[in-house]
Amino acid sequence: MILIIYSGNKFQQNISQCLSKHSFLYDAVSNFQSAESLLKAQHYSLVIVESHGNIICLNRIKGLVDTNPESWVMAVESDAMTDDVADEEVDEANYYEVGVDDYLSGPFDARMFTARIRSHMRRSMPSQAHLRPSQGSEERIEIGPLKIDQRFHSVTLNGQVLTLTAREFALLDYFCRHPNQVFSRNHLLSEVWGYNHEGYEHTVNTHINRLRTKLDKINSIENGGQLVETVWGVGYKLNVNGYIAKALIA
């Protein structure tokens, strides 16, 4: 299920037409207060927010991300004018820094929008393999100091709970399923975000930095955030071996 938060009728019409054309189920509300009520009542795997490129809008979206860590949030730039008064404009990087999982700049491109939605929803839907009875080995992962449980969208590091956004969770989950393997930014874009477009590598960088910050805050071992290690000129990896060695001599 998808939730649309809009302030302009043109934006709402463009988004709704695309979703309806491809048979996606959605609700639409015209303000954040109504959105909060719906989000308390049920889970939305994807929340699409109309973005106006100012600090007021950015702060509202940050609040949405912080209070709904299990929903993937996409900010879509709008051409509509807004009554909000703000003396500071924001750019694409600002949106990723507050935790959005995707950002689509204007003018509105229906084909690109639909492709991104399909990618998000494909990853939020359970695969046929997940529908078969199992022993839960795929749902629960324990690697080094990390424990991930997909059933409850939970992560612990050395027994302490990490609070992650949906994208941060997906990124860490992917690393934990492939410990000590090095992945390029383009590979992570393809596997975790579901698309691979030149120029979007900074999206990976931003989410890696946010994930490292959260690992550092909760971890007692120096440079614990470097569990996710940069391999210069190549990409990133989950350095479990290096972490364990460091823990043994700490």
Short mmCIF file of C-alpha atoms in Angstrom, two decimals:
data_model
loop_
_atom_site.label_atom_id
_atom_site.label_comp_id
_atom_site.label_asym_id
_atom_site.label_seq_id
_atom_site.Cartn_x
_atom_site.Cartn_y
_atom_site.Cartn_z
CA MET A 1 0.00 0.00 0.00
CA ILE A 2 1.22 3.49 -0.93
CA LEU A 3 0.48 6.83 0.74
CA ILE A 4 0.65 10.12 -1.20
CA ILE A 5 1.10 13.41 0.67
CA TYR A 6 0.41 16.33 -1.64
CA SER A 7 -0.33 20.05 -1.50
CA GLY A 8 -1.10 20.71 -5.16
CA ASN A 9 -3.86 19.19 -7.27
CA LYS A 10 -1.62 18.84 -10.34
CA PHE A 11 0.92 16.83 -8.36
CA GLN A 12 -1.81 14.60 -6.94
CA GLN A 13 -3.27 14.00 -10.40
CA ASN A 14 0.09 13.10 -11.96
CA ILE A 15 0.97 10.66 -9.19
CA SER A 16 -2.49 9.11 -8.95
CA GLN A 17 -2.76 8.58 -12.70
CA CYS A 18 0.58 6.76 -12.80
CA LEU A 19 -0.27 4.54 -9.82
CA SER A 20 -3.78 3.75 -11.08
CA LYS A 21 -2.50 2.93 -14.57
CA HIS A 22 -0.27 0.24 -13.11
CA SER A 23 -2.83 -1.00 -10.56
CA PHE A 24 -1.01 0.16 -7.41
CA LEU A 25 -3.22 0.65 -4.36
CA TYR A 26 -2.85 4.02 -2.66
CA ASP A 27 -4.34 6.60 -0.31
CA ALA A 28 -3.90 10.34 -0.84
CA VAL A 29 -4.00 13.14 1.73
CA SER A 30 -3.36 16.88 1.38
CA ASN A 31 -1.47 17.53 4.63
CA PHE A 32 0.96 15.93 7.07
CA GLN A 33 -1.55 15.86 9.94
CA SER A 34 -3.91 13.60 7.97
CA ALA A 35 -0.94 11.49 6.91
CA GLU A 36 0.10 10.96 10.53
CA SER A 37 -3.39 9.69 11.39
CA LEU A 38 -3.32 7.15 8.55
CA LEU A 39 0.22 6.03 9.36
CA LYS A 40 -0.81 5.33 12.96
CA ALA A 41 -3.74 3.24 11.75
CA GLN A 42 -1.92 1.07 9.20
CA HIS A 43 1.44 0.35 7.60
CA TYR A 44 2.37 1.86 4.22
CA SER A 45 5.37 0.27 2.51
CA LEU A 46 5.97 3.46 0.51
CA VAL A 47 5.19 7.12 1.28
CA ILE A 48 5.41 9.62 -1.59
CA VAL A 49 5.78 13.23 -0.48
CA GLU A 50 5.47 16.37 -2.60
CA SER A 51 8.65 18.41 -2.13
CA HIS A 52 8.92 22.20 -2.48
CA GLY A 53 12.66 22.58 -2.01
CA ASN A 54 12.64 24.66 1.17
CA ILE A 55 13.69 24.11 4.76
CA ILE A 56 10.12 24.01 6.10
CA CYS A 57 9.20 21.16 3.77
CA LEU A 58 12.49 19.42 4.56
CA ASN A 59 11.79 19.52 8.31
CA ARG A 60 8.32 18.06 7.80
CA ILE A 61 9.75 15.23 5.75
CA LYS A 62 12.45 14.60 8.38
CA GLY A 63 9.74 14.23 11.02
CA LEU A 64 7.92 11.79 8.76
CA VAL A 65 11.06 9.70 8.26
CA ASP A 66 11.94 9.69 11.96
CA THR A 67 8.50 8.53 13.10
CA ASN A 68 8.01 5.89 10.37
CA PRO A 69 11.31 3.98 10.07
CA GLU A 70 9.68 0.94 8.47
CA SER A 71 8.22 2.89 5.53
CA TRP A 72 10.30 3.84 2.52
CA VAL A 73 9.96 7.56 1.84
CA MET A 74 10.24 9.13 -1.62
CA ALA A 75 10.37 12.90 -2.04
CA VAL A 76 9.18 14.11 -5.46
CA GLU A 77 9.93 17.67 -6.51
CA SER A 78 6.94 19.84 -7.35
CA ASP A 79 6.68 22.80 -9.72
CA ALA A 80 3.79 24.26 -7.74
CA MET A 81 4.19 27.44 -5.70
CA THR A 82 3.84 27.25 -1.94
CA ASP A 83 2.75 29.70 0.76
CA ASP A 84 5.59 28.56 3.05
CA VAL A 85 8.07 31.35 3.75
CA ALA A 86 11.67 30.16 4.00
CA ASP A 87 14.93 31.98 3.48
CA GLU A 88 16.97 28.85 2.88
CA GLU A 89 16.64 26.57 -0.14
CA VAL A 90 17.60 22.92 0.00
CA ASP A 91 19.05 20.55 -2.58
CA GLU A 92 18.88 16.84 -3.31
CA ALA A 93 21.66 15.98 -0.85
CA ASN A 94 19.71 17.63 2.00
CA TYR A 95 16.82 15.22 1.46
CA TYR A 96 19.07 12.18 1.63
CA GLU A 97 20.76 13.59 4.72
CA VAL A 98 17.44 13.68 6.61
CA GLY A 99 16.80 10.06 5.65
CA VAL A 100 14.60 9.87 2.55
CA ASP A 101 15.10 6.68 0.58
CA ASP A 102 14.63 8.23 -2.84
CA TYR A 103 14.36 11.66 -4.44
CA LEU A 104 12.95 12.49 -7.87
CA SER A 105 13.69 15.95 -9.24
CA GLY A 106 11.43 17.90 -11.59
CA PRO A 107 9.99 18.26 -14.09
CA PHE A 108 7.81 15.21 -13.44
CA ASP A 109 8.79 12.22 -15.60
CA ALA A 110 6.04 9.58 -15.54
CA ARG A 111 8.25 6.82 -16.96
CA MET A 112 11.06 7.39 -14.44
CA PHE A 113 8.58 7.71 -11.58
CA THR A 114 6.85 4.44 -12.49
CA ALA A 115 10.17 2.59 -12.80
CA ARG A 116 11.24 3.74 -9.33
CA ILE A 117 7.88 2.78 -7.82
CA ARG A 118 8.03 -0.67 -9.38
CA SER A 119 11.52 -1.12 -7.93
CA HIS A 120 10.45 -0.07 -4.43
CA MET A 121 7.32 -2.21 -4.40
CA ARG A 122 9.08 -5.28 -5.81
CA ARG A 123 11.44 -5.22 -2.84
CA SER A 124 8.66 -4.65 -0.33
CA MET A 125 6.61 -7.62 -1.55
CA PRO A 126 7.45 -11.08 -0.16
CA SER A 127 8.92 -13.47 -2.72
CA GLN A 128 7.41 -16.90 -3.31
CA ALA A 129 10.34 -18.40 -1.43
CA HIS A 130 9.41 -16.41 1.67
CA LEU A 131 5.87 -17.79 1.49
CA ARG A 132 7.07 -21.37 1.89
CA PRO A 133 7.57 -22.83 5.36
CA SER A 134 11.16 -22.41 6.58
CA GLN A 135 13.24 -22.62 9.68
CA GLY A 136 13.66 -18.84 9.69
CA SER A 137 17.32 -18.90 8.64
CA GLU A 138 16.66 -16.33 5.91
CA GLU A 139 14.72 -14.06 8.24
CA ARG A 140 17.31 -13.95 11.02
CA ILE A 141 20.99 -13.24 10.48
CA GLU A 142 23.80 -13.19 13.03
CA ILE A 143 27.15 -12.02 11.74
CA GLY A 144 29.92 -10.77 13.99
CA PRO A 145 28.42 -8.30 16.50
CA LEU A 146 25.26 -7.78 14.41
CA LYS A 147 21.90 -9.53 14.63
CA ILE A 148 19.16 -8.80 12.08
CA ASP A 149 15.58 -10.04 12.25
CA GLN A 150 13.52 -9.22 9.17
CA ARG A 151 10.29 -10.35 10.80
CA PHE A 152 10.42 -7.46 13.27
CA HIS A 153 12.61 -5.10 11.20
CA SER A 154 15.10 -5.09 14.09
CA VAL A 155 18.87 -4.79 14.30
CA THR A 156 21.10 -5.11 17.36
CA LEU A 157 24.80 -4.37 17.66
CA ASN A 158 26.49 -5.96 20.67
CA GLY A 159 23.03 -6.48 22.13
CA GLN A 160 21.97 -2.84 21.73
CA VAL A 161 19.11 -1.84 19.43
CA LEU A 162 19.81 0.21 16.29
CA THR A 163 17.07 2.48 14.96
CA LEU A 164 17.34 2.50 11.16
CA THR A 165 15.28 3.83 8.28
CA ALA A 166 13.90 1.31 5.80
CA ARG A 167 16.72 1.98 3.34
CA GLU A 168 19.45 1.82 5.99
CA PHE A 169 17.99 -1.48 7.17
CA ALA A 170 17.95 -2.87 3.62
CA LEU A 171 21.54 -1.73 3.06
CA LEU A 172 22.87 -3.27 6.27
CA ASP A 173 20.87 -6.45 5.64
CA TYR A 174 22.50 -6.77 2.20
CA PHE A 175 25.99 -6.31 3.64
CA CYS A 176 25.31 -8.90 6.36
CA ARG A 177 24.23 -11.45 3.76
CA HIS A 178 27.55 -10.92 1.97
CA PRO A 179 30.14 -10.33 4.73
CA ASN A 180 33.63 -9.16 3.71
CA GLN A 181 32.62 -8.91 0.04
CA VAL A 182 33.34 -5.60 -1.72
CA PHE A 183 30.56 -3.92 -3.68
CA SER A 184 30.72 -0.90 -5.96
CA ARG A 185 28.27 1.98 -5.56
CA ASN A 186 26.57 1.04 -8.81
CA HIS A 187 26.16 -2.55 -7.63
CA LEU A 188 24.54 -1.37 -4.38
CA LEU A 189 22.25 0.98 -6.31
CA SER A 190 21.10 -1.96 -8.42
CA GLU A 191 20.69 -4.49 -5.60
CA VAL A 192 19.42 -2.33 -2.71
CA TRP A 193 17.76 0.60 -4.46
CA GLY A 194 16.67 -1.39 -7.50
CA TYR A 195 17.95 0.97 -10.18
CA ASN A 196 21.29 1.82 -11.70
CA HIS A 197 21.66 5.30 -13.14
CA GLU A 198 24.86 7.28 -13.55
CA GLY A 199 24.99 10.30 -11.28
CA TYR A 200 23.17 8.68 -8.35
CA GLU A 201 26.27 7.24 -6.66
CA HIS A 202 26.17 10.05 -4.07
CA THR A 203 22.91 8.50 -2.83
CA VAL A 204 24.89 5.47 -1.67
CA ASN A 205 27.56 7.66 -0.07
CA THR A 206 24.98 9.58 1.95
CA HIS A 207 23.25 6.46 3.28
CA ILE A 208 26.58 4.80 4.10
CA ASN A 209 27.60 7.87 6.13
CA ARG A 210 24.28 7.92 8.01
CA LEU A 211 24.58 4.21 8.75
CA ARG A 212 28.13 4.62 10.03
CA THR A 213 27.07 7.47 12.30
CA LYS A 214 24.41 5.28 13.91
CA LEU A 215 26.85 2.38 14.32
CA ASP A 216 29.36 4.70 15.98
CA LYS A 217 26.81 6.11 18.42
CA ILE A 218 25.91 2.72 19.82
CA ASN A 219 29.25 0.96 19.57
CA SER A 220 31.78 1.01 22.42
CA ILE A 221 34.76 -0.07 20.31
CA GLU A 222 36.64 2.77 18.62
CA ASN A 223 35.76 3.22 14.93
CA GLY A 224 32.93 0.73 15.19
CA GLY A 225 31.23 2.50 12.32
CA GLN A 226 34.00 1.15 10.11
CA LEU A 227 32.23 -2.17 10.18
CA VAL A 228 31.13 -0.73 6.83
CA GLU A 229 34.56 -0.10 5.36
CA THR A 230 35.51 1.96 2.31
CA VAL A 231 37.71 0.10 -0.16
CA TRP A 232 39.24 3.02 -2.02
CA GLY A 233 38.66 2.99 -5.77
CA VAL A 234 36.26 0.04 -5.50
CA GLY A 235 33.38 0.54 -3.07
CA TYR A 236 32.28 -0.72 0.35
CA LYS A 237 32.24 -3.92 2.38
CA LEU A 238 31.12 -5.22 5.77
CA ASN A 239 34.49 -5.78 7.45
CA VAL A 240 33.50 -8.42 10.00
CA ASN A 241 36.96 -9.99 10.20
CA GLY A 242 38.62 -6.66 10.95
CA TYR A 243 36.01 -5.82 13.57
CA ILE A 244 36.44 -9.13 15.40
CA ALA A 245 40.22 -8.73 15.42
CA LYS A 246 39.86 -5.22 16.84
CA ALA A 247 37.40 -6.43 19.49
CA LEU A 248 39.77 -9.14 20.67
CA ILE A 249 42.54 -6.66 21.45
CA ALA A 250 40.27 -3.88 22.81
#
